[in-house]
Coordinates of C-alpha atoms in Angstrom, one line a residue:
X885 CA 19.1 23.1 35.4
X886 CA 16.7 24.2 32.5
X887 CA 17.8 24.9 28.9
X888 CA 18.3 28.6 28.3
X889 CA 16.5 29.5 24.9
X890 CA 13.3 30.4 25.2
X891 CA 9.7 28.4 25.0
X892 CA 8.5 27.5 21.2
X893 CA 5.5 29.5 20.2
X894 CA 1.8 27.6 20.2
X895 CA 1.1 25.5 17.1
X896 CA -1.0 28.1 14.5
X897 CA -3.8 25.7 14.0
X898 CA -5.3 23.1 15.9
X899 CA -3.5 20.2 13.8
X900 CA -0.2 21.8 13.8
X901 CA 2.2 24.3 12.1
X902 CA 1.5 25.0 8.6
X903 CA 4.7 23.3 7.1
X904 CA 3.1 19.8 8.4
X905 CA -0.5 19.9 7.7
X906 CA -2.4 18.1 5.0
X907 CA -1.8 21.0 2.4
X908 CA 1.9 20.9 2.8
X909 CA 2.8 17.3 3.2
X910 CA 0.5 14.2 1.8
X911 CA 0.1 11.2 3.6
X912 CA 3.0 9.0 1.4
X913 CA 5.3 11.6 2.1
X914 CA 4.3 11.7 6.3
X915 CA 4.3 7.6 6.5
X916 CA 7.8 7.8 5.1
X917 CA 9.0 10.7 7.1
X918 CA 7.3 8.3 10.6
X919 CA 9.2 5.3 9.3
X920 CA 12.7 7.2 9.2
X921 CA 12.0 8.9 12.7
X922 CA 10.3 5.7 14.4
X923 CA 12.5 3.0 13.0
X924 CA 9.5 0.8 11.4
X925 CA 8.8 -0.7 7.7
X926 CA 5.1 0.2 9.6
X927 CA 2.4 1.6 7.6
X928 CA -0.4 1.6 9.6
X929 CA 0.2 5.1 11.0
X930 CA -1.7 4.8 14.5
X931 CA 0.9 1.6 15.1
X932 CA 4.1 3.5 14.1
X933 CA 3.1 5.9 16.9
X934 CA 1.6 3.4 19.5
X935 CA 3.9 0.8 19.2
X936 CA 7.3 0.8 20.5
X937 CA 9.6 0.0 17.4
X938 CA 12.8 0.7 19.5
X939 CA 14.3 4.5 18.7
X940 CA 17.8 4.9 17.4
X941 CA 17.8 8.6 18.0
X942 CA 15.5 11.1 20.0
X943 CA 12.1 11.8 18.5
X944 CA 10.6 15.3 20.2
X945 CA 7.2 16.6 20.9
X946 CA 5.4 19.2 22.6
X947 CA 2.6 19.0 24.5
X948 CA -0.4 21.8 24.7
X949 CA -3.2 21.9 27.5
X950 CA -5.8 23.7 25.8
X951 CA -6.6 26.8 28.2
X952 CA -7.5 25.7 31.6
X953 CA -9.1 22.6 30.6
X954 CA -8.5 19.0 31.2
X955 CA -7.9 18.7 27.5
X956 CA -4.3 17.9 26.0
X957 CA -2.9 17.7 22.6
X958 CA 0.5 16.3 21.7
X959 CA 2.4 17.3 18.7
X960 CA 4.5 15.5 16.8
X961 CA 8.0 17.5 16.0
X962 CA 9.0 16.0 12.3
X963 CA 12.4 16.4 11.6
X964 CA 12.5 18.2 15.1
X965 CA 11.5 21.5 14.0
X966 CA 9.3 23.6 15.7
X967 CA 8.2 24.6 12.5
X968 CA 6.8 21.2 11.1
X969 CA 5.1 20.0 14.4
X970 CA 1.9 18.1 13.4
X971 CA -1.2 17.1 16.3
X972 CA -1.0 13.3 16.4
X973 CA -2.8 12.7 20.2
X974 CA -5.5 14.6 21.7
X975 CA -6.6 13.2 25.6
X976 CA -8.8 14.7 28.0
X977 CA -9.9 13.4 31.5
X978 CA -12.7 12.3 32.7
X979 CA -13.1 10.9 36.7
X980 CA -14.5 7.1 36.8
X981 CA -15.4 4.7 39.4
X982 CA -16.4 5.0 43.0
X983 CA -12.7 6.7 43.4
X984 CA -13.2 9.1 40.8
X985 CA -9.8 7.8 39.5
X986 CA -8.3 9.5 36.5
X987 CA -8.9 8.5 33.0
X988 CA -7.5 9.8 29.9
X989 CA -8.9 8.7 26.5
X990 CA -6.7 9.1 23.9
X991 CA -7.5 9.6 20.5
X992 CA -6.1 10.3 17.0
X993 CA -7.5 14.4 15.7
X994 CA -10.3 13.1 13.7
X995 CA -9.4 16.6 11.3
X996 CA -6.6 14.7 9.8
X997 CA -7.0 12.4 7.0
X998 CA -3.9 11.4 6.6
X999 CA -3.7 9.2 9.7
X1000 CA -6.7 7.2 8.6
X1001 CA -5.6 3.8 6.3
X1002 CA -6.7 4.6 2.6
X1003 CA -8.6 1.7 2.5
X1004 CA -10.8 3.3 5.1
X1005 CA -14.0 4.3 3.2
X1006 CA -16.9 6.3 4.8
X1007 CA -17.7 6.3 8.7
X1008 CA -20.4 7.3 10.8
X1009 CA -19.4 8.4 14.0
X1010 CA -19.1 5.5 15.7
X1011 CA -17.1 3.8 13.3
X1012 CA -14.4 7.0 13.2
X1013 CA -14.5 7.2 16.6
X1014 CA -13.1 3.7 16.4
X1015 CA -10.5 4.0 14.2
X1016 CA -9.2 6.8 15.8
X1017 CA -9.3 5.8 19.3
X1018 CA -5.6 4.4 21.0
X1019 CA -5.8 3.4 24.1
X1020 CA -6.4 5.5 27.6
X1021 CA -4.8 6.1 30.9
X1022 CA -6.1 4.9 34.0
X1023 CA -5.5 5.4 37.7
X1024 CA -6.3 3.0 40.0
X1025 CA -6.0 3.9 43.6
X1026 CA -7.4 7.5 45.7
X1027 CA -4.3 9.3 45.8
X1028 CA -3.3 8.2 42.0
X1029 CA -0.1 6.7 42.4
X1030 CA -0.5 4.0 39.9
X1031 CA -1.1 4.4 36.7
X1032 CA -2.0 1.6 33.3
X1033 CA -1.6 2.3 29.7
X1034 CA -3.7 0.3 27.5
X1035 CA -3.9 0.0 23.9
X1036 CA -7.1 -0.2 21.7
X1037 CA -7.9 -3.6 22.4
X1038 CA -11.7 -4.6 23.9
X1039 CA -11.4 -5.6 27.4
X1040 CA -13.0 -9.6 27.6
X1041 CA -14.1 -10.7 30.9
X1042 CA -14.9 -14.3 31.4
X1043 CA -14.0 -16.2 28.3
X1044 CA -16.3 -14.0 26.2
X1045 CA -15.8 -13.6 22.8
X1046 CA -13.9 -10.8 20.8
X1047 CA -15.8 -8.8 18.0
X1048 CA -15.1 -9.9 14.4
X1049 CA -11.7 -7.8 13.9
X1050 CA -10.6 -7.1 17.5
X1051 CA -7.7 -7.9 19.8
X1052 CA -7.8 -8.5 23.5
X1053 CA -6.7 -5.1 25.2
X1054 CA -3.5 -5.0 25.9
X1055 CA -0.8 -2.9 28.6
X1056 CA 1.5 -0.9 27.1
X1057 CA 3.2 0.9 30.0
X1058 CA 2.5 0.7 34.1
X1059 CA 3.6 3.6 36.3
X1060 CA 4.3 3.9 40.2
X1061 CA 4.3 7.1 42.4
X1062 CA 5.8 6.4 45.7
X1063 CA 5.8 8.8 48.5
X1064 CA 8.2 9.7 51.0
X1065 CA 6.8 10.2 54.9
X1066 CA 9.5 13.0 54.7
X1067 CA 9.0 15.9 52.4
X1068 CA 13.1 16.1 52.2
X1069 CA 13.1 12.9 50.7
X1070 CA 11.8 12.8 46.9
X1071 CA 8.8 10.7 45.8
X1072 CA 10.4 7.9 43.1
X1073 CA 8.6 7.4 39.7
X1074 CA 9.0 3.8 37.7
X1075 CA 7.7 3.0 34.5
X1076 CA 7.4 -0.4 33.0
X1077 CA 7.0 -0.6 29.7
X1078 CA 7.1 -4.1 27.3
X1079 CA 10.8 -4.4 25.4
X1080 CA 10.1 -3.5 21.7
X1081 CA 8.7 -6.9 19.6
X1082 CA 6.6 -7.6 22.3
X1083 CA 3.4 -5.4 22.9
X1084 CA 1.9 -8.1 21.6
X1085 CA 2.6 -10.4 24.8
X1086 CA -0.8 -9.2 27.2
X1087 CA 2.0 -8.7 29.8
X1088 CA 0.3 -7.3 32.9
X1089 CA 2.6 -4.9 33.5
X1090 CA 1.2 -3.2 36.1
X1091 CA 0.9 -6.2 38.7
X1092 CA 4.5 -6.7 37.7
X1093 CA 5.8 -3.3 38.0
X1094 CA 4.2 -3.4 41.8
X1095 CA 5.9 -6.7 43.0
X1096 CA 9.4 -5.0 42.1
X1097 CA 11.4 -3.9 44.9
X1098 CA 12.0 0.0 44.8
X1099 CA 15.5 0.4 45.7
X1100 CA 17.5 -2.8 44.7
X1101 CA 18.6 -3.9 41.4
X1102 CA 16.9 -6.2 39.7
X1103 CA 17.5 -8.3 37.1
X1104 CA 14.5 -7.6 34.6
X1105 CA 12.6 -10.5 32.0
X1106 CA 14.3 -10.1 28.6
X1107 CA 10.2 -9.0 27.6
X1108 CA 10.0 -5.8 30.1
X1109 CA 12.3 -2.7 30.5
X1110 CA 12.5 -0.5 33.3
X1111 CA 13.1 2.7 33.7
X1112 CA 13.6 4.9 36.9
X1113 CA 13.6 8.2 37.7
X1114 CA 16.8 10.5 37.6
X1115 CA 16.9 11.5 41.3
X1116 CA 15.8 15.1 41.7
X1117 CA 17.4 17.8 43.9
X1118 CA 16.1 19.7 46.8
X1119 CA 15.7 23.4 46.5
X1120 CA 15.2 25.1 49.1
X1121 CA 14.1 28.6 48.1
X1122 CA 11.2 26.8 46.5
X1123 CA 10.2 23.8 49.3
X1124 CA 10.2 20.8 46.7
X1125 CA 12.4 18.5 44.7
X1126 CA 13.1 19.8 41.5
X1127 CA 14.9 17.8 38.4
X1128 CA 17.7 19.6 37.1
X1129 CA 18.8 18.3 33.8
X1130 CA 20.0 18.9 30.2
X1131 CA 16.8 18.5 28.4
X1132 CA 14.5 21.3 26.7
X1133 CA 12.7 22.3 29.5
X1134 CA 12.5 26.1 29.9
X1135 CA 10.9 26.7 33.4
X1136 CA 11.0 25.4 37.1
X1137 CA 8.4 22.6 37.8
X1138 CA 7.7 19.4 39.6
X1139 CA 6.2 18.7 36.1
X1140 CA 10.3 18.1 34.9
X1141 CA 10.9 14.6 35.5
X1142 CA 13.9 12.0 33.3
X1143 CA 13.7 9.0 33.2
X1144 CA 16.6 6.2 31.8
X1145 CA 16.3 3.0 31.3
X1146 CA 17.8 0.8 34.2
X1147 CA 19.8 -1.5 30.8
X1148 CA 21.2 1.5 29.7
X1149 CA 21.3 4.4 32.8
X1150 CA 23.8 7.1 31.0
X1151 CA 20.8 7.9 28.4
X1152 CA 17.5 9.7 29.2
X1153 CA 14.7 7.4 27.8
X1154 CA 12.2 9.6 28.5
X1155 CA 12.1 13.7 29.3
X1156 CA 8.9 15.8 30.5
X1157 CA 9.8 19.4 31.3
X1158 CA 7.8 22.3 30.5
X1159 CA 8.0 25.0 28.5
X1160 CA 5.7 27.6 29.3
X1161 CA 2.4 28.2 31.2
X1162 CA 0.2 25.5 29.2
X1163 CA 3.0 23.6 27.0
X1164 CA 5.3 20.8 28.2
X1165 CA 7.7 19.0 25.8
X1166 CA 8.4 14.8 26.0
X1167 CA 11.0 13.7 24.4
X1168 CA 11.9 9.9 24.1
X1169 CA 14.5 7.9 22.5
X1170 CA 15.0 3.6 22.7
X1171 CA 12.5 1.9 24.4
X1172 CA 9.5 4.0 24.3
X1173 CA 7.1 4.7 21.8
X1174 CA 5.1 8.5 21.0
X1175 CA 2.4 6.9 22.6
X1176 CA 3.8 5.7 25.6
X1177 CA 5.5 9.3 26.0
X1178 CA 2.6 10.8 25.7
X1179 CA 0.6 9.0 28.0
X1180 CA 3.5 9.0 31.1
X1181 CA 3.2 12.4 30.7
X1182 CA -0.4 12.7 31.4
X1183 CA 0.3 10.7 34.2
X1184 CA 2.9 13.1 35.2
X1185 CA 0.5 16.1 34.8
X1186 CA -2.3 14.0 37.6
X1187 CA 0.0 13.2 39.8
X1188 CA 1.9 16.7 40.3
X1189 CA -1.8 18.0 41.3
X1190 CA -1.4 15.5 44.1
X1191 CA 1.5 17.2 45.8
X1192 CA 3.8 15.5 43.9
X1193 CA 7.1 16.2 45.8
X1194 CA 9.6 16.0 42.7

């Protein structure tokens, strides 16, 4: 089941609608606005959207592939308007090691000064690039079935020493794709993510999330939270598993996928459905952060060009 009104239209500019760009709202007025919607005292605008805070009601956003290329940008929906949506995450994917394996870097729009700290003075290129850069997606096996999130840390190898200013990279969310040997059986999806307070742990989620059993309960660590995938139906006019839910999404796709949270399974933690041709919304509430969202959902997008079954 798909929600009946139609698609939103494509943000106007590149950083959003006019009603949220730099012209229209300043960066006191946007920190305050994050802090209401995100439920943080935060501000530090690239951690109220990276870091889960824990979400008291559903924060929205929409998600824009830009043309045929591998190139995504997420926008922000303040106040949940589709009128006041504002570019925080822009990702593309690049193919690394022998595998070729998926990786999306994901970065802050460099266009918008209002996500920079004000006591940021002037960058080169490196030094921006830096500051803007969150974290990245990575695949790591040849059919792409499980997926890392990591934040902006540097990864040390070794006992070597971190840069004057830097923290150890960390993971902020591990996803599995399991496969069915039957196609009328639907592929599961898990996410592992770190319970809000913390991120800061170094949990390797990842190696965790694999050792879990698939179809029994299991009793998580008060530090992770898991959340599974609202079983999808079968339809047979089409040949494929199909979610059929309540969100916002407006079309057919084994792009729609709902997740809840195994502590609380009545409430969707985390919706991806799409829209229209290139645009997807991901909506998220409790456990999961903007980033996070965003980042499952680019995880979502590789693996449904996989013959993802769901």
């Amino acid at each position: 089941r798909v929600a009946a009104a139609g698609p939103p239209s494509v943000p106007s500019q590149p950083l959003g609608d006019p009603a949220a760009l730099p012209s229209s709202i300043n960066r006191g007025a946007l920190v305050k606005e994050l802090q209401t919607m995100l439920n943080s005292k935060e501000t530090n605008v690239k951690r109220l959207l990276c870091t889960p805070h824990g979400l008291n009601r559903e924060v929205q956003c929409d998600v824009l592939r830009v043309g045929k290329s591998n190139t995504y940008r997420c926008y922000l929906r303040l106040s949940g308007s589709d009128h006041r949506r504002m570019c925080i995450f822009e990702a593309t994917r690049s193919r690394v090691g022998k595998l070729k394996n998926s990786q999306y870097r994901v970065m802050m729009p460099s266009a918008d000064p209002r996500l920079l700290e004000p006591s940021v003075g002037a960058l080169d290129t490196d030094a921006l690039d830096a500051v803007l850069y969150c974290g990245k997606v990575r695949s790591y096996n040849l059919s792409g079935a499980n997926f890392a999130v990591y934040d902006d840390g540097v990864k040390v190898d070794n006992g070597e020493k971190l840069p004057d200013g830097a923290h150890p990279r960390r993971q902020l969310a591990a996803l599995t794709f399991n496969k069915s040997s039957s196609r009328r059986v639907p592929m599961t999806m898990r996410v592992l993510v770190p319970t809000p307070g913390t991120a800061d742990a170094g949990l390797d989620l990842l190696e965790a999330l694999q050792a879990l059993p698939i179809e029994e309960r299991v009793e998580m660590p008060e530090d992770m939270q898991l959340l599974k995938l609202v079983p999808p139906r079968w339809n047979a006019d089409e040949q494929m598993f199909q979610l059929f839910c309540e969100g916002r999404a407006s079309c057919m796709s084994n792009k729609n996928v709902q997740l809840a949270n195994t502590a609380a399974p009545h409430e969707a933690a985390l919706q991806v459905g799409k829209l229209s041709n290139n645009m997807f919304n991901v909506d998220m509430r409790g456990v999961v952060s903007p980033y996070q969202a965003f980042c499952s959902a680019l995880a979502v997008f590789d693996q449904s060009s996989v013959r993802r079954r769901f």
